[in-house]
Tab-separated table of C-alpha atoms in Angstrom:
chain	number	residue	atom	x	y	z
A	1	UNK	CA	0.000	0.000	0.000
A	2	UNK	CA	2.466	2.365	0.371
A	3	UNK	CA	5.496	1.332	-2.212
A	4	UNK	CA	4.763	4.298	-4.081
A	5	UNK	CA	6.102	6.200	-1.552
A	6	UNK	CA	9.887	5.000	-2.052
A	7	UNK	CA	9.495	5.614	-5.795
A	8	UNK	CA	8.811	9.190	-5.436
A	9	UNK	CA	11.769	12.027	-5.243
A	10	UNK	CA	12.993	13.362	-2.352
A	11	UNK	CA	11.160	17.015	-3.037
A	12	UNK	CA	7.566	14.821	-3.788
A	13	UNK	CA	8.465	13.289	-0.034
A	14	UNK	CA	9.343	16.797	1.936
A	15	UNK	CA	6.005	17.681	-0.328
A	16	UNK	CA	3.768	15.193	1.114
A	17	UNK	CA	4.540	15.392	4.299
A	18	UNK	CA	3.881	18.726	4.484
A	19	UNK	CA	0.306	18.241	3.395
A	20	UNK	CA	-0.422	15.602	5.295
A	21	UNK	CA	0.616	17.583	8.116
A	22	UNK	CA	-1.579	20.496	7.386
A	23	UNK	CA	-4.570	18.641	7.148
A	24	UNK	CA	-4.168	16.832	9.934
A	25	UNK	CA	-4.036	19.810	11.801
A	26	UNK	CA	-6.830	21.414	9.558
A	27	UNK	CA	-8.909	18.183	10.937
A	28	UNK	CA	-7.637	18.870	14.742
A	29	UNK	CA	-9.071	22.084	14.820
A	30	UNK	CA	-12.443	21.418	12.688
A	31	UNK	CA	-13.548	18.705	14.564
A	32	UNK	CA	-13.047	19.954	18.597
A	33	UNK	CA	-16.250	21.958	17.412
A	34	UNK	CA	-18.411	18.774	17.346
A	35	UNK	CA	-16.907	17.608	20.320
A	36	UNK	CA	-17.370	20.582	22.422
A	37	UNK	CA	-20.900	21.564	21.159
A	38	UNK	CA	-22.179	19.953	24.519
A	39	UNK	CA	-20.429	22.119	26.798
A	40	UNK	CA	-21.008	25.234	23.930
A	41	UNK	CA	-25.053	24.849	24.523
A	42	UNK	CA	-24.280	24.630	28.434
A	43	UNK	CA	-21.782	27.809	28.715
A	44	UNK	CA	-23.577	30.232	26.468
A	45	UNK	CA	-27.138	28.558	26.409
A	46	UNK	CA	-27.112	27.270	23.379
A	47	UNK	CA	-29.860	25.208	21.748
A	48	UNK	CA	-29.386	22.877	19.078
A	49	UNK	CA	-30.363	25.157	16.345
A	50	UNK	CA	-27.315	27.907	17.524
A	51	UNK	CA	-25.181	25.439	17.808
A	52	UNK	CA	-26.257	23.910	14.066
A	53	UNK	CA	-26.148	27.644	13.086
A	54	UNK	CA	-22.203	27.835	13.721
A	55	UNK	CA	-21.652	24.889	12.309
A	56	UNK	CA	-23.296	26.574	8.569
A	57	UNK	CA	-21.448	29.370	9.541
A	58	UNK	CA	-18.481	28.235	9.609
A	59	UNK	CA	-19.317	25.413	6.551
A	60	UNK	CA	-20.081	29.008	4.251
A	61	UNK	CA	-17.120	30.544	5.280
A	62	UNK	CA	-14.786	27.462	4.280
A	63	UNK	CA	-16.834	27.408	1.000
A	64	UNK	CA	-15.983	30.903	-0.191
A	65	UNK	CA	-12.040	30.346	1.713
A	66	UNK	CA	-11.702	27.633	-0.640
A	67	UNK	CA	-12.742	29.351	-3.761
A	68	UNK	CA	-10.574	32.238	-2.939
A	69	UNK	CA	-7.395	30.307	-2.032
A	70	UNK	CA	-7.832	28.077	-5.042
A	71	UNK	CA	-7.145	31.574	-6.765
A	72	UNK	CA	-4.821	33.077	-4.305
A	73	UNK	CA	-2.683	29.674	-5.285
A	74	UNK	CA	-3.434	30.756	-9.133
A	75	UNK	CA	-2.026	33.841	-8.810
A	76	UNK	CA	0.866	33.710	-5.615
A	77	UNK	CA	2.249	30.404	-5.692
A	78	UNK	CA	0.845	26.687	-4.106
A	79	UNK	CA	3.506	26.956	-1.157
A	80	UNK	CA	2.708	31.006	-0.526
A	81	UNK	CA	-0.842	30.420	0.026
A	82	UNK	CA	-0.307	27.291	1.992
A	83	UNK	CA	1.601	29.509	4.431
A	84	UNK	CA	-0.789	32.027	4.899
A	85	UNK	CA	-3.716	29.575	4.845
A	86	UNK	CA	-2.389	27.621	7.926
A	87	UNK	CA	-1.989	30.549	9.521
A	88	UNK	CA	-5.067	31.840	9.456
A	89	UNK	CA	-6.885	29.093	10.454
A	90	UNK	CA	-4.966	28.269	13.357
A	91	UNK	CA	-4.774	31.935	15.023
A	92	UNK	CA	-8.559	31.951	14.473
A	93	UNK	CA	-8.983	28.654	16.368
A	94	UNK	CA	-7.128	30.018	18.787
A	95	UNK	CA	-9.166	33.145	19.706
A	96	UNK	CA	-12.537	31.190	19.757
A	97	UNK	CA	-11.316	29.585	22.826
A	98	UNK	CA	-11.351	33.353	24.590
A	99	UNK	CA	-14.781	34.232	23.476
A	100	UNK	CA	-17.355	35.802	25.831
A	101	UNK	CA	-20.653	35.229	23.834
A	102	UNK	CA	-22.565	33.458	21.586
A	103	UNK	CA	-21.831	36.224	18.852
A	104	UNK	CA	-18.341	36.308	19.056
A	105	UNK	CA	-17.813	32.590	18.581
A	106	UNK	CA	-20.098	32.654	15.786
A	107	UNK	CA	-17.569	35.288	14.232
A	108	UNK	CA	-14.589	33.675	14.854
A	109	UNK	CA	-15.841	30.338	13.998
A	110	UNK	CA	-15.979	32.216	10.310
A	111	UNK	CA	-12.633	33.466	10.498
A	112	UNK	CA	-11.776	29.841	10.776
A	113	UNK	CA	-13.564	28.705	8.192
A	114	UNK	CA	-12.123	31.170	5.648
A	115	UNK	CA	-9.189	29.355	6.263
A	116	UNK	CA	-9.856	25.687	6.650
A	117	UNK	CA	-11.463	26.110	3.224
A	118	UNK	CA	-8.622	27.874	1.708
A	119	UNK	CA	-5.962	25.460	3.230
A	120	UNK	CA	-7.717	22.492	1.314
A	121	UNK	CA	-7.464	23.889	-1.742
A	122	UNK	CA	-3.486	25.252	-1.399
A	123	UNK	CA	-2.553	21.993	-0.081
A	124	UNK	CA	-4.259	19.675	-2.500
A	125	UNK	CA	-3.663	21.395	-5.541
A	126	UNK	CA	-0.372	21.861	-4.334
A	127	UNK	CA	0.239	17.916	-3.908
A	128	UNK	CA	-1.614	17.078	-7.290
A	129	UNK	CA	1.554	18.975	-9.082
A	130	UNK	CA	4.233	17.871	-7.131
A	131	UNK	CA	3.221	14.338	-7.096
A	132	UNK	CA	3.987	12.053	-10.246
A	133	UNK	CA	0.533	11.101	-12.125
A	134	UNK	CA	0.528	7.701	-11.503
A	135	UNK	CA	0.889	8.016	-7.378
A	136	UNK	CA	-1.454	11.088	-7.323
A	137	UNK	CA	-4.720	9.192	-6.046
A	138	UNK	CA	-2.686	6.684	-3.585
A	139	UNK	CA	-0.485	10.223	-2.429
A	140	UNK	CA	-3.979	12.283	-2.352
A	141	UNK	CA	-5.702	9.563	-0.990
A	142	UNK	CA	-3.145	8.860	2.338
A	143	UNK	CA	-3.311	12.910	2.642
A	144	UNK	CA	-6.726	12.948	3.359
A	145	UNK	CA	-5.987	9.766	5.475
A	146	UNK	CA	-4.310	13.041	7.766
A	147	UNK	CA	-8.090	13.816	8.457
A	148	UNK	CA	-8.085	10.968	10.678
A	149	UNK	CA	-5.286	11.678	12.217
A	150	UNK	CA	-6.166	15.132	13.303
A	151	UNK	CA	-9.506	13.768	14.144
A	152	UNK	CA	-8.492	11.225	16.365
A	153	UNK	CA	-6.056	13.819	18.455
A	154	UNK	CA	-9.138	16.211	18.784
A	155	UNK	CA	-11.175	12.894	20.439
A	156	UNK	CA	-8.132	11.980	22.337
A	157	UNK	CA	-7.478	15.662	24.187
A	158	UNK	CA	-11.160	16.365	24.140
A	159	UNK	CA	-11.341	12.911	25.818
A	160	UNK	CA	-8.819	13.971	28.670
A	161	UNK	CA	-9.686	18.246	29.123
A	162	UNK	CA	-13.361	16.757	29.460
A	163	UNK	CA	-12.400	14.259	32.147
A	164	UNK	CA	-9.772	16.448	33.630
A	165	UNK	CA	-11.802	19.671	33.380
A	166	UNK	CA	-14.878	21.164	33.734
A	167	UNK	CA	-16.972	21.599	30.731
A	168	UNK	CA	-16.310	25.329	30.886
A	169	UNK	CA	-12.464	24.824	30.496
A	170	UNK	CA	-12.003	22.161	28.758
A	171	UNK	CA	-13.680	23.463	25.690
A	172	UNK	CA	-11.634	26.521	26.196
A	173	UNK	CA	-8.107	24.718	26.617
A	174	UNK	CA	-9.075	22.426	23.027
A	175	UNK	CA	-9.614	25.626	21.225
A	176	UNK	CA	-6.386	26.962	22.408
A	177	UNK	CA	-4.753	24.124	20.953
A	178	UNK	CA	-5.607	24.886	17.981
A	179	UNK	CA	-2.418	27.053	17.600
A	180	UNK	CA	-0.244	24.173	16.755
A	181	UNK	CA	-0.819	24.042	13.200
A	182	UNK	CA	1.350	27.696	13.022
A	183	UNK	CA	4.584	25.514	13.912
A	184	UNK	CA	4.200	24.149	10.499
A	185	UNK	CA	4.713	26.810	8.519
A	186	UNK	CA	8.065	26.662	9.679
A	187	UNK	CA	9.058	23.053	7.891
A	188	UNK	CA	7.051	24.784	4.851
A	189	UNK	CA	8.889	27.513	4.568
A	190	UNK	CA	12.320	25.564	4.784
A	191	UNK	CA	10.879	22.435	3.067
A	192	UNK	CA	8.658	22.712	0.372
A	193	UNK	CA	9.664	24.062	-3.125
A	194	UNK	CA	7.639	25.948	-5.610
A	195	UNK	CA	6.194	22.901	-7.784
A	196	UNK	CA	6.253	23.580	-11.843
A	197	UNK	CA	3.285	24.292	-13.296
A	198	UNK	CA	2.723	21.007	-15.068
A	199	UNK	CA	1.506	21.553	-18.713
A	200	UNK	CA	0.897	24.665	-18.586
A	201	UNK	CA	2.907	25.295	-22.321
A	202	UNK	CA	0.662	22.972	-23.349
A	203	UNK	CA	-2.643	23.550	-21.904
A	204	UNK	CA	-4.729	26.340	-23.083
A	205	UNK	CA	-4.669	29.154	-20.334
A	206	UNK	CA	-7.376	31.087	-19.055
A	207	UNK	CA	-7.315	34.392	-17.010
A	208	UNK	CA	-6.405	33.155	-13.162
A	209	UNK	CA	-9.579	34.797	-12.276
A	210	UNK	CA	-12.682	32.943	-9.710
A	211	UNK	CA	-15.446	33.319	-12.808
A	212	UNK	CA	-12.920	31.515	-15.368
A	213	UNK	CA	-14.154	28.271	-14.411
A	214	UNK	CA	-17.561	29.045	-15.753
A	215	UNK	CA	-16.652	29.587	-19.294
A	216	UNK	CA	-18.688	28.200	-21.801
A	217	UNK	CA	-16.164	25.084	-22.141
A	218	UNK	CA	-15.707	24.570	-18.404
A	219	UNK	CA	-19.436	25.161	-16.566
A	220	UNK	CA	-20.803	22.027	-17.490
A	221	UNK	CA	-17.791	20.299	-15.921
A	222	UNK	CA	-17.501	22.922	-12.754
A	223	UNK	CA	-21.650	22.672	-12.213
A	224	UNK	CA	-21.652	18.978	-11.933
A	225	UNK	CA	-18.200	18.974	-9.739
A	226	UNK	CA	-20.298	21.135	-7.574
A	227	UNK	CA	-23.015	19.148	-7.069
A	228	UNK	CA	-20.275	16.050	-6.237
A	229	UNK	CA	-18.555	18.036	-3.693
A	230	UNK	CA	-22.241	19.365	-2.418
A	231	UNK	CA	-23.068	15.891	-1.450
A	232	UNK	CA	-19.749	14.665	-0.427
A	233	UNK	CA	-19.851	17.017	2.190
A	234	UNK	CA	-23.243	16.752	3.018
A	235	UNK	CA	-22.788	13.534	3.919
A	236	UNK	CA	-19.960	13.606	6.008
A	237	UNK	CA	-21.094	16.833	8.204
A	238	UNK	CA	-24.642	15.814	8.781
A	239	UNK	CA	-23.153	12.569	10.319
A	240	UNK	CA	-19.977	13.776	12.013
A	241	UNK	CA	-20.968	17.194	13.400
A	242	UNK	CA	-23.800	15.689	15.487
A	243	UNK	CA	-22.245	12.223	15.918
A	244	UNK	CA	-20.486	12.561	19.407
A	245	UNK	CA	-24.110	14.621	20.869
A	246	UNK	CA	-26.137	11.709	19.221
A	247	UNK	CA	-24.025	9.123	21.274
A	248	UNK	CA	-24.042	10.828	24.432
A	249	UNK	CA	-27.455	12.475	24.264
A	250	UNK	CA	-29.292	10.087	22.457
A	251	UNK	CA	-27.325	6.458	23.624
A	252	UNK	CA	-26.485	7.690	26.968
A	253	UNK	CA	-22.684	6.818	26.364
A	254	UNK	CA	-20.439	8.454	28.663
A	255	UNK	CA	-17.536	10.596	27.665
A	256	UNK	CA	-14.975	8.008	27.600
A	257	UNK	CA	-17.721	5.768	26.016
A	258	UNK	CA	-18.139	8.327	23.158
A	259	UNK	CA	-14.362	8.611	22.418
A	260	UNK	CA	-14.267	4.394	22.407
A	261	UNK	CA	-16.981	4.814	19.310
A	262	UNK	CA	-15.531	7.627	17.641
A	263	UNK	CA	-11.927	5.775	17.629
A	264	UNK	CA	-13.020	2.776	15.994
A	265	UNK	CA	-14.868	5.078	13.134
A	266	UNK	CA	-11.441	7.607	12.998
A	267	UNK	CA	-9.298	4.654	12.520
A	268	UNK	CA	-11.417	3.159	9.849
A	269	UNK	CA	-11.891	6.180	8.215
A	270	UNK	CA	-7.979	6.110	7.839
A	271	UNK	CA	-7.476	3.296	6.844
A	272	UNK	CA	-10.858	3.718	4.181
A	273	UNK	CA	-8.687	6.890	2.718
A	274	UNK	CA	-5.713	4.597	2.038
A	275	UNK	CA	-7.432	2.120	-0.011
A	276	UNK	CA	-9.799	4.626	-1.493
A	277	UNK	CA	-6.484	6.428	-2.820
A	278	UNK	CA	-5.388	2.473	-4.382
A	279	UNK	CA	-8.339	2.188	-5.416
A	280	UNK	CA	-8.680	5.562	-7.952
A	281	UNK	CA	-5.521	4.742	-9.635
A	282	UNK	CA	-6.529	1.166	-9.890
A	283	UNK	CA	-10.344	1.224	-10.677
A	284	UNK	CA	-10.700	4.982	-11.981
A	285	UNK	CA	-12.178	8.280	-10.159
A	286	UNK	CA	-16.046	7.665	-11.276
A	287	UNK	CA	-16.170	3.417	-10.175
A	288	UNK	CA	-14.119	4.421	-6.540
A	289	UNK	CA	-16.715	7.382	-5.858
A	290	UNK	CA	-19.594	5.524	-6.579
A	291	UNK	CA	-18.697	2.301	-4.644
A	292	UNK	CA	-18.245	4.524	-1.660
A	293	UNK	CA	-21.645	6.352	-1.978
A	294	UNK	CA	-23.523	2.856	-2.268
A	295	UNK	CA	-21.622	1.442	0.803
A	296	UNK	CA	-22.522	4.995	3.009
A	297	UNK	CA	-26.068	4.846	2.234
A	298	UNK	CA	-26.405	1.239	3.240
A	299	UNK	CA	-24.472	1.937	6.347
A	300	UNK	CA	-26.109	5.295	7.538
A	301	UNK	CA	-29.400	3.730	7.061
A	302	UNK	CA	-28.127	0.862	9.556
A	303	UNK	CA	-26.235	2.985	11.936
A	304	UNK	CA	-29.089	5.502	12.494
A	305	UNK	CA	-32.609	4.173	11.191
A	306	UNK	CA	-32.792	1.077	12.137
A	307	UNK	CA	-32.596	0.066	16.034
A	308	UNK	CA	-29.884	-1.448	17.156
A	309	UNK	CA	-28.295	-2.072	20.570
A	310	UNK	CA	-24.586	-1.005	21.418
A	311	UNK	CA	-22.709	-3.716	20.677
A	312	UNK	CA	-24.065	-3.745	17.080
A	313	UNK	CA	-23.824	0.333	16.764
A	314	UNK	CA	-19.904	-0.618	17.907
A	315	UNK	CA	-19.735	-3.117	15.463
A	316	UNK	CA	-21.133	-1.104	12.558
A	317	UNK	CA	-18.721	2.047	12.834
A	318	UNK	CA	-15.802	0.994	11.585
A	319	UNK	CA	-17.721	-0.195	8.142
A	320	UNK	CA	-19.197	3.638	8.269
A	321	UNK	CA	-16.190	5.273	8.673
A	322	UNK	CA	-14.167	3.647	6.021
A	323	UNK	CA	-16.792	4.320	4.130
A	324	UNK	CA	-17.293	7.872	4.587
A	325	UNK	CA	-14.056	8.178	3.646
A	326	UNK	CA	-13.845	7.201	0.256
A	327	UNK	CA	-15.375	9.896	-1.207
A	328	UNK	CA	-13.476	13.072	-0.039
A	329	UNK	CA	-10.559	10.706	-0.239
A	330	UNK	CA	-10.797	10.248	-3.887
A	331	UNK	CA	-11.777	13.823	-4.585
A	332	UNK	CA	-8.496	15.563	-5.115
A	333	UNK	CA	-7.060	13.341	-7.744
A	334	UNK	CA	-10.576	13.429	-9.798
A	335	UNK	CA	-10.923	17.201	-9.647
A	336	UNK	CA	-7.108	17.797	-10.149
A	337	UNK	CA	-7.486	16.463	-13.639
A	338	UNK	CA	-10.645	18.181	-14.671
A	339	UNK	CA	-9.267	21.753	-14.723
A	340	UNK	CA	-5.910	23.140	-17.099
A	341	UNK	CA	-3.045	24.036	-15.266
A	342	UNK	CA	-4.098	28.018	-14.963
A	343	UNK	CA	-7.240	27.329	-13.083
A	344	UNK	CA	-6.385	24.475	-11.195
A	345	UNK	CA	-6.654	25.712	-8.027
A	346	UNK	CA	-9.371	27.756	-8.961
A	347	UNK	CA	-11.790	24.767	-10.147
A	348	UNK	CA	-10.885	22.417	-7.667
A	349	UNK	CA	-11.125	24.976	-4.642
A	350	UNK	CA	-14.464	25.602	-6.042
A	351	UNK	CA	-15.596	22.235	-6.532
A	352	UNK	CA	-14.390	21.115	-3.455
A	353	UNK	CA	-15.753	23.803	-1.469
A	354	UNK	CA	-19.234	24.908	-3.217
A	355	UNK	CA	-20.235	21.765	-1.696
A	356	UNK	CA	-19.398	23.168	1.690
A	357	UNK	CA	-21.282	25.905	0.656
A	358	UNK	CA	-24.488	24.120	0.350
A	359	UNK	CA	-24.489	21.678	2.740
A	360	UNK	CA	-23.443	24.788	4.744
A	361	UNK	CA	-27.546	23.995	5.790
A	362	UNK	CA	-27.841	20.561	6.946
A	363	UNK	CA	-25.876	21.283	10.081
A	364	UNK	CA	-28.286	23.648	11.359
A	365	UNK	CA	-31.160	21.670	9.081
A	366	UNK	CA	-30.410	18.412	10.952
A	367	UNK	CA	-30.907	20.700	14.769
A	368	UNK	CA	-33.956	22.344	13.326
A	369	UNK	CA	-34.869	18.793	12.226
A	370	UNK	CA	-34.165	17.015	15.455
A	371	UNK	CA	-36.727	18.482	16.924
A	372	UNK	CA	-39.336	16.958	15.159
A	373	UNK	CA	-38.171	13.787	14.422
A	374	UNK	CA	-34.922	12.835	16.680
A	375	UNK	CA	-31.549	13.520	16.316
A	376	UNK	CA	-30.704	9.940	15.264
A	377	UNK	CA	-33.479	9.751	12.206
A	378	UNK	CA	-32.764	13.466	10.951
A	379	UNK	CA	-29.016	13.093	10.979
A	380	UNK	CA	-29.493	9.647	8.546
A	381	UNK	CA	-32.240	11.438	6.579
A	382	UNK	CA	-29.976	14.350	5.776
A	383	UNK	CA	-26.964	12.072	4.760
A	384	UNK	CA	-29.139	9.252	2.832
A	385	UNK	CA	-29.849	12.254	0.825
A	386	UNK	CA	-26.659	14.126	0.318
A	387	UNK	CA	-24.740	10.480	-0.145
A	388	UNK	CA	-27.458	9.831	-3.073
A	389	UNK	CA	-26.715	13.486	-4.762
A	390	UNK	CA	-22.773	12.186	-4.596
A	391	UNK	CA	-24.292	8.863	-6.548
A	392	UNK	CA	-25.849	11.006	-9.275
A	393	UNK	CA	-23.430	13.594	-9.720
A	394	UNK	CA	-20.250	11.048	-10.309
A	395	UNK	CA	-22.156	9.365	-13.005
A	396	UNK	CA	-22.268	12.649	-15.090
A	397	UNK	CA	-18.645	13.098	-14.865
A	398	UNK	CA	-15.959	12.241	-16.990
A	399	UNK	CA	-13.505	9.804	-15.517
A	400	UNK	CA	-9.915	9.779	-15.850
A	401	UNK	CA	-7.172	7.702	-15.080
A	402	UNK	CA	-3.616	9.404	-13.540
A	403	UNK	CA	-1.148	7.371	-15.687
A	404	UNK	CA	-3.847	8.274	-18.912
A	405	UNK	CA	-4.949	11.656	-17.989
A	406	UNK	CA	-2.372	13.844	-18.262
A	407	UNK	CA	1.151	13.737	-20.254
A	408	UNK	CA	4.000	12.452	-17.998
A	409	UNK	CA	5.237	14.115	-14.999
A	410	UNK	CA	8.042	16.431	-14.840
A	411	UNK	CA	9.971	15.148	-11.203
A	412	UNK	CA	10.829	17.872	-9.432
A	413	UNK	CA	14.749	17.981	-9.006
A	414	UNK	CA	14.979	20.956	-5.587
């Protein structure tokens, strides 16, 4: 699984690991929010529908952060806007954990957005030049494997500051973590070169501009990648934002209960985003996606819809969360090759990220829905139907293969 990693260079390697180390902070600081939206709705006196309100706050904010540092990359350089990306994000993390009311965590929840969504798009587009064509999806995909890496360090120090702490500080002290991810700019900066624009003599170049991408050529092909990232996203936010209340609201787990559930899903969801990134290079973009879809919507509709007791809801995470990560594993690499090198990071950025846009609602639809019909049955409603969108959408998409889709890969030599 990973013997493409000794045939890459040594620039590809100092590359990747930067990457996945941004992500996996990126992931650190995105998901304390779920885990601390218990002690959110006690401090400031929350109910669900705030709390699903910051949660499409901060979804909107990522969208439009993504879009613009798919451009920023465009126009300053992959490895510039990386910098500033991580920066953002983490500083931002860092004040929420000193806010005094409902309002100001709501704004600097979007402050933090702006730059999760913007680090995706820096990093990714970033790795899809660097890394040779035929190890993009298996590189791409064990990036996005850093999701559960971060992930599982938010359950693991939520896990402790919740036991150690009251719920009052312990939220505080995760979101003061979130500063770490600033060290990292330092390997970046003495790391990571420039990559070469990869055929961009001969690709035909637009204007580095946001609206490029919806020239006639392009829409039909930035629409429809939309729509893919719309319900990839969907999917995995109405499940995972509410997951960790669902368990201890709803199933009465404690909190060392809810961290044993949400470590068997993170380390399936790892180990999902490694095979999902074997699997695009081996099977194609389109077949990988699809297979993933099918297998969430059979699992959500087990894990949440149908009743089952604790050992069995145990039992079935780790099949959901390799599942729900195939798709945003697989992502990358399929919208890396849709766009010319010009508007790379502009189309994927956008693709990736409009979805956040959209599903931007089923946070705070998923609360609002709660009400009326549980938190369990709304949260597999709302992904049954944004994991079916992902279905449709990948079916109107071209595939591509990365040893077929582009011309070969220029290694970089810094």
């Amino acid at each position: 699984m990973f013997g493409w990693y000794r045939e890459i260079g040594p620039a590809e390697r100092r590359t990747f690991w930067a990457c996945l180390g941004g992500w996996s902070l990126d992931a650190f600081d995105v998901q304390m929010f779920g885990l601390a939206i218990p002690a959110l709705i006690a401090t400031f006196g929350l109910s669900r529908s705030d709390a699903g309100l910051i949660g499409a706050v901060t979804l909107l904010a990522a969208a439009l952060g993504g879009w613009i540092g798919g451009a920023l990359s465009d126009r300053i350089g992959r490895v510039r806007a990386l910098k500033i990306t991580v920066l953002w994000f983490a500083v931002s993390t860092f004040l929420a954990a000193f806010a005094q009311s409902f309002a100001q965590l709501l704004s600097l929840k979007l402050l933090q957005g702006l730059g999760f969504g913007a680090e995706w798009a820096a990093g990714a587009v970033l790795m899809a030049e660097a890394i040779r064509p035929r190890h993009r999806g298996k590189a791409l995909g064990a990036v996005q494997g850093g999701w559960a890496i971060g992930w599982g360090a938010a359950v693991l120090l939520s896990t402790a500051a919740f036991s150690a702490f009251e719920q009052g500080t312990a939220w505080r002290l995760l979101f003061a973590c979130g500063l770490a991810p600033a060290l990292l700019i330092l390997y970046v900066r003495r790391s990571v070169p420039e990559p070469a624009r990869r055929h961009a003599a001969a690709e035909p170049q637009a204007p580095a501009t946001p609206l490029a991408i919806f020239a006639p050529g392009m829409r039909r092909v930035t629409i429809i990648g939309a729509l893919l990232g719309l319900g990839a996203h969907g999917g995995f936010h109405a499940l995972f934002t509410w997951l960790p209340t669902y368990l201890s609201a709803e199933r009465g787990t404690s909190v060392l209960g809810t961290g044993l559930y949400l470590g068997i899903i993170i380390a399936a969801f790892g180990l999902g985003c490694l095979v999902a990134g074997s699997l695009v290079d081996r099977l194609g973009r389109r077949t990988t996606v699809a297979m993933f879809a099918i297998g969430c919507m059979i699992l959500v509709a087990l894990y949440l819809l149908v009743p089952v007791d604790g050992t069995v809801l145990l039992l079935l995470g780790a099949p959901l969360g390799f599942c729900a990560a195939g798709i945003p594993a697989s992502l990358a690499a399929l919208f890396s090759e849709l766009f010319p090198a010009g508007l790379r990071g502009t189309g994927m950025g956008f693709c990736y990220n409009a979805g956040r846009f959209a599903s931007a609602v089923l946070p705070l639809g998923v609360g609002l829905l709660s009400e009326i019909l549980g938190l369990g049955p709304a949260i597999g409603v709302s992904a049954l139907a944004a994991y079916g969108l992902v279905l449709l959408a990948v079916t109107l998409l071209p595939d591509a293969r990365a040893d077929d889709a582009r011309p070969a890969h220029r290694e970089l030599t810094r």
